[in-house]
Coordinates of C-alpha atoms and ligand atoms in Angstrom, one line a residue:
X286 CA 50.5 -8.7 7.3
X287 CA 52.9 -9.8 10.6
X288 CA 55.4 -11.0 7.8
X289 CA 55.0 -8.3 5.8
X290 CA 55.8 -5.6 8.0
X291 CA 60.0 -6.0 9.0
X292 CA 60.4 -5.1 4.9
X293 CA 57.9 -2.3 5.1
X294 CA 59.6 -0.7 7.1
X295 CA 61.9 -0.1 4.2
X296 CA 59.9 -0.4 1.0
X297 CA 57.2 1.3 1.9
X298 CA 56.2 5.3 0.4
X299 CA 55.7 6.0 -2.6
X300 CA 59.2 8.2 -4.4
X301 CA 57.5 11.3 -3.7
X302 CA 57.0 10.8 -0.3
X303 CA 60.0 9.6 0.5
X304 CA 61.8 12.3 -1.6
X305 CA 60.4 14.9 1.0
X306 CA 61.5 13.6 4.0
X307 CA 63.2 16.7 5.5
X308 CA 61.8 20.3 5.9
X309 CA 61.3 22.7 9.0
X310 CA 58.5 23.8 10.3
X311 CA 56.4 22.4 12.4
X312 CA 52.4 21.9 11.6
X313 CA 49.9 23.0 14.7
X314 CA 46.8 22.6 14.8
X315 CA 46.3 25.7 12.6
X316 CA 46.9 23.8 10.0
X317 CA 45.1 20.8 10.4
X318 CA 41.1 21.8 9.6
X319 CA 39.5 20.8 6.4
X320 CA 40.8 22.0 3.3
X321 CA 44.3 21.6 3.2
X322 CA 45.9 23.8 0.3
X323 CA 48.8 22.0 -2.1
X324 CA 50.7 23.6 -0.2
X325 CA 50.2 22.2 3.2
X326 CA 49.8 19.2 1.4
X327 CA 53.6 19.4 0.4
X328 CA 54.7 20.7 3.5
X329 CA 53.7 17.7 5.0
X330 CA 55.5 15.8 3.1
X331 CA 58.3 17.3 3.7
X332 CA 57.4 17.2 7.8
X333 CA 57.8 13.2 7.4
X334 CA 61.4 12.8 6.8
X335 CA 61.6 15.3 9.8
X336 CA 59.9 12.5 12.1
X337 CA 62.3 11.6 14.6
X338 CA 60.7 7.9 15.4
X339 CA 59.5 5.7 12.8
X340 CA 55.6 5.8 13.0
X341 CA 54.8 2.1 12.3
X342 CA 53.7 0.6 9.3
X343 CA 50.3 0.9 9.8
X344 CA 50.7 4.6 9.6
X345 CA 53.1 4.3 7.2
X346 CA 50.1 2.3 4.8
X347 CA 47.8 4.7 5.8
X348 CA 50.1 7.9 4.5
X349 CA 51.2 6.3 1.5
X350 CA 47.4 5.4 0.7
X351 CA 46.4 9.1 1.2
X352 CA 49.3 10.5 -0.9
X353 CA 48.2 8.4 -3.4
X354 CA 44.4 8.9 -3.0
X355 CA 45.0 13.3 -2.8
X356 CA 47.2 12.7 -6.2
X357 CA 45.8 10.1 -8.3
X358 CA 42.3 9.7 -6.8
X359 CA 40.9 6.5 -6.5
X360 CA 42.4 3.3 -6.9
X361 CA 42.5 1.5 -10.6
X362 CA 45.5 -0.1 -10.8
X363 CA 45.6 -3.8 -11.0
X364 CA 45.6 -5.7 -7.8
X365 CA 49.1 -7.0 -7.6
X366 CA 49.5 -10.7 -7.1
X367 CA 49.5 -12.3 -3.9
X368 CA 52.7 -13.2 -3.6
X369 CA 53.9 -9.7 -3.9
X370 CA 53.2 -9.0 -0.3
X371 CA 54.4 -5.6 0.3
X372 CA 52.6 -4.0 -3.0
X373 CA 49.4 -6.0 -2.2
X374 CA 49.6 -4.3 1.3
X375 CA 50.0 -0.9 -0.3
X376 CA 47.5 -1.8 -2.3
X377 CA 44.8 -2.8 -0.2
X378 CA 45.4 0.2 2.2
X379 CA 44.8 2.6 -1.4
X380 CA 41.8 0.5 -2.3
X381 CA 40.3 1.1 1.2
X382 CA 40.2 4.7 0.6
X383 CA 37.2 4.3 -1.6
X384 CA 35.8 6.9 -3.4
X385 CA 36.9 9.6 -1.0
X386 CA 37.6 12.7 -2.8
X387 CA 40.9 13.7 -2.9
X388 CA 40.5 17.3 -1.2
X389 CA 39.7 15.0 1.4
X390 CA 42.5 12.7 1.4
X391 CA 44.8 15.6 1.2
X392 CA 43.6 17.0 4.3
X393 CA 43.6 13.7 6.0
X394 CA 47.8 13.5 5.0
X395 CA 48.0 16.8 6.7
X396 CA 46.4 16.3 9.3
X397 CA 48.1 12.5 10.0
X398 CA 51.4 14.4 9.7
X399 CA 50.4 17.2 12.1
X400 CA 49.3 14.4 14.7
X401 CA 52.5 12.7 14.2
X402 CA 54.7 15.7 14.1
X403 CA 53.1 16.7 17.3
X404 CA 53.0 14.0 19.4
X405 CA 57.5 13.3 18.5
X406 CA 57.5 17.2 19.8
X407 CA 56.1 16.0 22.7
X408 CA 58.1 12.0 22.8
X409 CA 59.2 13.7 26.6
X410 CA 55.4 12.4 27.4
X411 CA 55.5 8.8 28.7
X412 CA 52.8 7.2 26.7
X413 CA 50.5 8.4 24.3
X414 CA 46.9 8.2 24.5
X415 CA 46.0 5.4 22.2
X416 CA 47.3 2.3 21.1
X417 CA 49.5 2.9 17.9
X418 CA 49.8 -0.5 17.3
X419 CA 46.3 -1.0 16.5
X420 CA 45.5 -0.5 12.8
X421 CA 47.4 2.4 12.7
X422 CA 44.7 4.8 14.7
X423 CA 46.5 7.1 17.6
X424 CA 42.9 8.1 19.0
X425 CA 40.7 5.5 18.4
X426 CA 41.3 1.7 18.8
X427 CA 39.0 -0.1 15.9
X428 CA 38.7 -4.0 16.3
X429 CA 36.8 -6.4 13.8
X430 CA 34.9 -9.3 15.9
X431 CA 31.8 -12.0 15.5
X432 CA 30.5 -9.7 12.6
X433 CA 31.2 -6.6 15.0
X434 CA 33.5 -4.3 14.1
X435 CA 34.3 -1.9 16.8
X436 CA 35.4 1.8 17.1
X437 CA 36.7 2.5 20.7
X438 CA 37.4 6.5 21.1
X439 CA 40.6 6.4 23.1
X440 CA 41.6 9.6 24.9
X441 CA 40.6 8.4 28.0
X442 CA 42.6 10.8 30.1
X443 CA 40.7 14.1 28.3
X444 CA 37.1 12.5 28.3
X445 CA 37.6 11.4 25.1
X446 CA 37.1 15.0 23.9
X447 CA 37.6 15.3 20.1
X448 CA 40.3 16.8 18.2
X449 CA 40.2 17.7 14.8
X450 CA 42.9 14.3 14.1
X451 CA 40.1 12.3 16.1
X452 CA 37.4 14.0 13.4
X453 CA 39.6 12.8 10.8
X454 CA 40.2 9.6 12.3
X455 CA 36.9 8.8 13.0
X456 CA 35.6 9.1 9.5
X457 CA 38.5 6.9 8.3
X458 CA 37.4 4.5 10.9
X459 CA 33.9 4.7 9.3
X460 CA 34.9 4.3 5.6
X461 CA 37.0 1.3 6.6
X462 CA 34.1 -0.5 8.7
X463 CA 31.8 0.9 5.2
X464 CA 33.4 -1.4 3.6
X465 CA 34.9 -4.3 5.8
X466 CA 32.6 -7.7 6.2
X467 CA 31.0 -7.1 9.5
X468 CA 27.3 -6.6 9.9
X469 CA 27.2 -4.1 13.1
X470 CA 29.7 -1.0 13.4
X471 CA 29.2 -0.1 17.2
X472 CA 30.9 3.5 18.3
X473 CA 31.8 3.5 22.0
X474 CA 34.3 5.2 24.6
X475 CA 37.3 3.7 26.4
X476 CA 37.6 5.0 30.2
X477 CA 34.4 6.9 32.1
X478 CA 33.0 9.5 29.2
X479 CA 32.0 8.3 26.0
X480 CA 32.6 11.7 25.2
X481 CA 33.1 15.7 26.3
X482 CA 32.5 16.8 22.6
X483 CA 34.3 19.0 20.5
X484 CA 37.6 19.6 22.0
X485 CA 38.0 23.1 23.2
X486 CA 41.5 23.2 22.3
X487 CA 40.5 22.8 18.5
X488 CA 40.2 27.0 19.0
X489 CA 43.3 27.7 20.2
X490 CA 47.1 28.5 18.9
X491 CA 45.4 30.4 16.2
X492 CA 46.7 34.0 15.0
X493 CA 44.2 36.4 14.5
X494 CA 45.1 36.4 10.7
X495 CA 44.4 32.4 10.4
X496 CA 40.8 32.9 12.4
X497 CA 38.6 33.1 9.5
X498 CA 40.4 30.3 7.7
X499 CA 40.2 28.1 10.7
X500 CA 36.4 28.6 11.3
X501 CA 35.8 28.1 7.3
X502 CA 38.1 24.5 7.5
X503 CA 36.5 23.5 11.0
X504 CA 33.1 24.2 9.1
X505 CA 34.1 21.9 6.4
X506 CA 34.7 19.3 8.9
X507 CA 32.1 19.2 10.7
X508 CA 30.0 18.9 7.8
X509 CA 31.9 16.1 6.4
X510 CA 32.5 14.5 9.6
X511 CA 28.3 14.2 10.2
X512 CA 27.8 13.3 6.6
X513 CA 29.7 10.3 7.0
X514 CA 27.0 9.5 9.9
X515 CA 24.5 10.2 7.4
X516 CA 25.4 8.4 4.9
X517 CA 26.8 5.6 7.0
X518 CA 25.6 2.2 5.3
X519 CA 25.3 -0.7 7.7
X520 CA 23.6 -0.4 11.4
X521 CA 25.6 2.0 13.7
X522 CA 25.3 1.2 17.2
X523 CA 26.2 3.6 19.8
X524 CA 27.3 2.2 23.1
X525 CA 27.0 5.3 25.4
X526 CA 29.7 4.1 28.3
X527 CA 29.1 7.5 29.9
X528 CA 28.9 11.0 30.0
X529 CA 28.2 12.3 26.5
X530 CA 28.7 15.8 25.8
X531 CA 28.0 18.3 22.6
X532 CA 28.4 16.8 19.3
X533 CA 28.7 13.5 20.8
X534 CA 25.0 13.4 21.8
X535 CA 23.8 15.5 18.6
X536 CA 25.1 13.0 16.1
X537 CA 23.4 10.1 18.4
X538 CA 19.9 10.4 16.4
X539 CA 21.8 9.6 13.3
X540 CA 22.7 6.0 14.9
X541 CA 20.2 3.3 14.4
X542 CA 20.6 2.0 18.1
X543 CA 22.0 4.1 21.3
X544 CA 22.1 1.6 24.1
X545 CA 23.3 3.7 27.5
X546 CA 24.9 2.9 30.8
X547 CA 22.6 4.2 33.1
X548 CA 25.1 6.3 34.3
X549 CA 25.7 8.3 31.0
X550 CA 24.3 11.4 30.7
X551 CA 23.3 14.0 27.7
X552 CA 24.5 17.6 27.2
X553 CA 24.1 20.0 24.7
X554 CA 25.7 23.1 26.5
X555 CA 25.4 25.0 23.1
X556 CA 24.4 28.2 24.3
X557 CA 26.9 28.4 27.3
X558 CA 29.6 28.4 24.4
X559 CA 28.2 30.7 22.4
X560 CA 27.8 28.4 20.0
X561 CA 24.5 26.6 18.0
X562 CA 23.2 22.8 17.6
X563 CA 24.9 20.4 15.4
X564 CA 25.2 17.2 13.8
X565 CA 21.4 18.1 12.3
X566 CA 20.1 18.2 15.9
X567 CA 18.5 21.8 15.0
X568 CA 16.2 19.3 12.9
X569 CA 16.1 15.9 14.7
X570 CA 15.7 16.8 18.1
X571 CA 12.8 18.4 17.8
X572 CA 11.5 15.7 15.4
X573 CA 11.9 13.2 18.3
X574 CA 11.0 15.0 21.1
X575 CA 9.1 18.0 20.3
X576 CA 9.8 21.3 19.7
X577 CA 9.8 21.9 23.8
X578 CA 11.9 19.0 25.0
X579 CA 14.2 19.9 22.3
X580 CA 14.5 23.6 23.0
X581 CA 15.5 22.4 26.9
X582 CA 18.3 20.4 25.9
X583 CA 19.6 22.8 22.3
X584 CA 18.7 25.9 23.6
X585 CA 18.8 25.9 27.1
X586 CA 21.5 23.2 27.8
X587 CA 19.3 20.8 29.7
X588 CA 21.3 18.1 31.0
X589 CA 19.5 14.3 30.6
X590 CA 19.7 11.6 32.6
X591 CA 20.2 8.2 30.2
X592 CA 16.4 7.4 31.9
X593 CA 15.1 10.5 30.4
X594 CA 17.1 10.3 27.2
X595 CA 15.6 7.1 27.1
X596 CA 11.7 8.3 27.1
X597 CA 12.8 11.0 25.1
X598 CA 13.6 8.7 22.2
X599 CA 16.9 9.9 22.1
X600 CA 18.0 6.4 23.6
X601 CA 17.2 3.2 22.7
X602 CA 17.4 1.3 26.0
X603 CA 19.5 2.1 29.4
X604 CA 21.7 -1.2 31.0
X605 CA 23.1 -1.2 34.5
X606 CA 26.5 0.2 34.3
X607 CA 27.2 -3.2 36.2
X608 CA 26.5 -4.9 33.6
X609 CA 26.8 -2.4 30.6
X610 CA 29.3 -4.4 28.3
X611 CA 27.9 -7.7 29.3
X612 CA 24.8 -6.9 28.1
X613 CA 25.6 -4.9 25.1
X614 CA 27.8 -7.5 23.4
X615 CA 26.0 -10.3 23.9
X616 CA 22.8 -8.3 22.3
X617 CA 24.8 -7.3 19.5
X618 CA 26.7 -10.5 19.0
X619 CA 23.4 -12.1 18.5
X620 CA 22.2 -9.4 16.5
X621 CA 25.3 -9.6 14.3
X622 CA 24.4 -13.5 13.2
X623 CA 21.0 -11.8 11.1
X624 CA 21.7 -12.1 7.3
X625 CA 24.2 -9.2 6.5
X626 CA 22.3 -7.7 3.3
X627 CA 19.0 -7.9 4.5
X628 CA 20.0 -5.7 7.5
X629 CA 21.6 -3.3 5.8
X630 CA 19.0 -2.6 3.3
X631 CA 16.3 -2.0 6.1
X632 CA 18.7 0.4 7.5
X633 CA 19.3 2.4 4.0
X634 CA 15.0 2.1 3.5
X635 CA 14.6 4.1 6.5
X636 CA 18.1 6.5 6.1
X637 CA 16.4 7.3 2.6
X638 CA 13.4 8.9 3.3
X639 CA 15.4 11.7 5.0
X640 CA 18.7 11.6 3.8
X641 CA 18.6 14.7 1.7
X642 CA 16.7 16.6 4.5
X643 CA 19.6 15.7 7.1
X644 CA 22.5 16.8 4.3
X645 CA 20.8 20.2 3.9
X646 CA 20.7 20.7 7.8
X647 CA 24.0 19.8 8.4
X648 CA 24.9 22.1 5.8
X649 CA 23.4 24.8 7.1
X650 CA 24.6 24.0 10.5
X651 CA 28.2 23.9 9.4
X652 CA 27.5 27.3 8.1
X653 CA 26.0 28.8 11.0
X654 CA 28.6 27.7 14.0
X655 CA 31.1 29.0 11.4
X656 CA 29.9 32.1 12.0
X657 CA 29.4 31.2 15.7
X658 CA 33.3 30.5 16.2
X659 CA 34.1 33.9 15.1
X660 CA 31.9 35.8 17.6
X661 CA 33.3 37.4 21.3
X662 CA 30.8 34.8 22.7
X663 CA 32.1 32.0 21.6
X664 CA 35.9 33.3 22.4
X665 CA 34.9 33.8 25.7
X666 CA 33.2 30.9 26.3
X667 CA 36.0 28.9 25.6
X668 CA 38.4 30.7 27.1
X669 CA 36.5 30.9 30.6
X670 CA 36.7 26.5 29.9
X671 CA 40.7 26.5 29.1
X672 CA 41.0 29.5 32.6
X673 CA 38.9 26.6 34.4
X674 CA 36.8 29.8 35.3
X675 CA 33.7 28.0 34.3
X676 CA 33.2 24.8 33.9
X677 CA 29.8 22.9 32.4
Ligands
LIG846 C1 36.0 21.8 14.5 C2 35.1 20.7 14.3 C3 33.7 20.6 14.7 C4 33.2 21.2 15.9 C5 31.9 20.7 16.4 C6 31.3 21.4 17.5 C7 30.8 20.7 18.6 C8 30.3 21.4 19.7 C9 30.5 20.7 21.0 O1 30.8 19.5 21.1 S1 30.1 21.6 22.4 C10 30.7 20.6 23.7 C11 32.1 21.0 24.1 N1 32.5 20.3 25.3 C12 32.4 20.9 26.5 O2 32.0 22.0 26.6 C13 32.9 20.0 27.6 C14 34.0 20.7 28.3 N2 34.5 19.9 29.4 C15 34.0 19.9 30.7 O3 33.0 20.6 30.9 C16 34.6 19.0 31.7 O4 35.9 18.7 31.3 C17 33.8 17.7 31.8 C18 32.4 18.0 32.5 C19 33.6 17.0 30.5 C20 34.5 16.7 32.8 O5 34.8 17.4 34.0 P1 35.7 16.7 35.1 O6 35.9 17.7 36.2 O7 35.2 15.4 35.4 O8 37.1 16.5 34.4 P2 38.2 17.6 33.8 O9 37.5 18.8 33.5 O10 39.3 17.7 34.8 O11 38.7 16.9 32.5 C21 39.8 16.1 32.5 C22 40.8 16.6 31.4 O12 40.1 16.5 30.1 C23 40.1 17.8 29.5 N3 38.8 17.9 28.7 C24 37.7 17.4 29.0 N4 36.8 17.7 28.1 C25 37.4 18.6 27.2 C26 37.0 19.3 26.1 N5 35.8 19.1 25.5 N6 37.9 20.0 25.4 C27 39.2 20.1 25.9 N7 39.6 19.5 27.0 C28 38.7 18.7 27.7 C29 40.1 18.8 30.7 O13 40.6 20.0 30.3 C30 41.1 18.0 31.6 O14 42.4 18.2 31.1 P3 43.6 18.5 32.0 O15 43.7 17.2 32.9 O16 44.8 18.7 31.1 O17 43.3 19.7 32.9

């Protein structure tokens, strides 16, 4: 690919993308939930030729294989030869899109182009969060190692709190490493949290006429964002690095290890945001626990220690924080070295017997907090956070 790149730069989008390279508004974050309409879609494809620093061509891959994913669908065309380097990029990065559907791959352009737009607003700021140079990711840093492939989330500075480009980012993370030859995918944090959760800035710069429309796209995420946990096909590892907050601990029982630093902790402060369990915790939880333990932690917001997640079932097994990463890799490394197939199978055997059961929970759940978003509870709640009047 290092070769590759310099005439990338050039060669890269597809005519229609690079026929829209200039157009004026900006995209917010209003615009960046699930369920892009065409037109979002075209506006931002117009928003790219406003970019005011060339994004990379890892981004640059990653939008042309969207465009082409939200208006062809999946890839069929021949794979070009391999001397033709730049089409065999483009290529590959179309392939890697899979089977996702193109609503989806629509949304994902918008919401890549809203990420970028926003973060040239804001090219004052120093640095930005993640490392762009890394497979093309801006809030996640994904590495492929010893049969390991990695997803770092990297917003270090915000406790890795999730925006709706991370949601999207994450599941592209996930289809890639679906897909890619490692054994193990392993989700983990860069800095002290793994993560704060849902970030609370997802529910703001709305107008009061976008509201509704914002609650019914963020439903849509979040019920595609925990079915690609569900229907995630090799062993998922979580190593908890920290703190873990909200839908970071919910969508934990959908992981077939969670190996914690003994200084992570689990919170589900649903209730204090006026908001509902998610990430088909409403059916897991009390599954694992029991209906009591799980009421303490979903209803009540019942903060655990990673000892007592641990006897909980929630966690698999706590390390020092000493000796966290040490201990972690060389587990998994050795863990990675088991035949690939037969690994994966066990994992679907097990995934199967409730697979439907989880999709019809997170379904339900999506529906519910949509509902949730919308009420003075919830408003409050996470306006009192943004006020720093109340904090967790
Ligand atoms: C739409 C899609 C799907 C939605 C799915 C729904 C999921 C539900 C949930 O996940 S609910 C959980 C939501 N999370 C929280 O309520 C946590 C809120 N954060 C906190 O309580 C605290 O920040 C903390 C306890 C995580 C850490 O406190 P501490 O004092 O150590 O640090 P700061 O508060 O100063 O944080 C540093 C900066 O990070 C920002 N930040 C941290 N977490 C979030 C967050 N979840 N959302 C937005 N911003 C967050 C914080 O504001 C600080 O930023 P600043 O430096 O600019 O002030």
């Amino acid at each position: 690919m290092a070769g590759v790149t310099g005439r990338l730069v050039r060669g890269w989008c597809p005519r229609a993308v690079r026929s829209s390279l200039q157009v004026p508004a900006q995209l917010h974050m209003s615009k960046t939930a699930m369920g892009a309409s065409q037109k979002d879609f075209e506006s931002a494809m117009n928003q790219v030729k406003l970019l005011e620093k060339d994004p990379g061509n890892e981004v640059k891959l990653k939008l042309y294989a969207l465009y082409k994913q939200a208006t062809e669908g999946p890839c069929s065309t021949p794979k070009p030869g391999v001397f033709d380097l730049i089409n065999k990029a483009k290529w590959d990065a179309w392939n890697a899109l899979g089977n996702l559907p193109k609503e989806t791959a629509r949304q994902n352009y918008v919401d890549l182009v809203s990420g970028l737009s926003s973060s040239s607003d804001s090219s004052s700021q120093v640095k930005p969060e993640a490392d762009r140079e890394q497979a093309g990711y801006e809030t996640l840093v994904m590495t492929s190692e010893d049969g390991i492939t990695k997803i770092m989330l990297n917003r270090p500075t915000k406790m890795n709190a999730l925006t709706t480009q991370m949601y999207q980012e994450i599941m592209l993370a996930l289809e890639a490493a679906s897909k890619d030859d490692s054994t193990i995918t392993v989700l983990t944090g860069n800095g002290s949290y793994f993560s704060s959760g849902n970030d609370l800035t997802n529910f703001t710069h709305i107008s009061p006429d976008e509201i509704e429309e914002k609650a019914r796209r963020g439903a849509i995420l979040l019920r595609d964002f925990v079915g690609c946990f569900i229907d995630f096909p090799k062993p998922l590892v979580a190593a908890v690095n920290g703190p873990a907050v909200g839908i970071s601990v919910t969508i934990l029982r959908l992981f077939d290890l969670v190996y914690a630093s003994d200084r992570a902790t689990f919170h589900t402060p649903f209730s204090h945001l006026g908001q509902t369990p998610e990430g088909c915790s409403s059916y897991t939880f009390p599954k694992l626990m029991g209906p009591g333990k799980a009421a303490e932690m979903l209803i009540f917001g019942k903060k655990l220690t990673a000892a007592e997640a641990c006897a909980q079932g929630l966690v698999t097994e706590v390390f020092p924080d000493s000796t966290f990463q040490k201990e972690v890799w060389t587990r998994l490394k050795a863990y990675s070295k088991l035949p690939r197939n037969a690994l994966r199978i066990s994992k679907q055997m097990i995934r199967n017997h409730e697979k439907e059961k989880l999709h019809a929970t997170n379904a339900e759940e999506s529906r519910i907090l949509q509902e949730r978003w919308l009420s003075d509870e919830c408003m409050n709640a996470i306006m009192n956070f943004l006020s720093r009047k109340a904090k967790m």
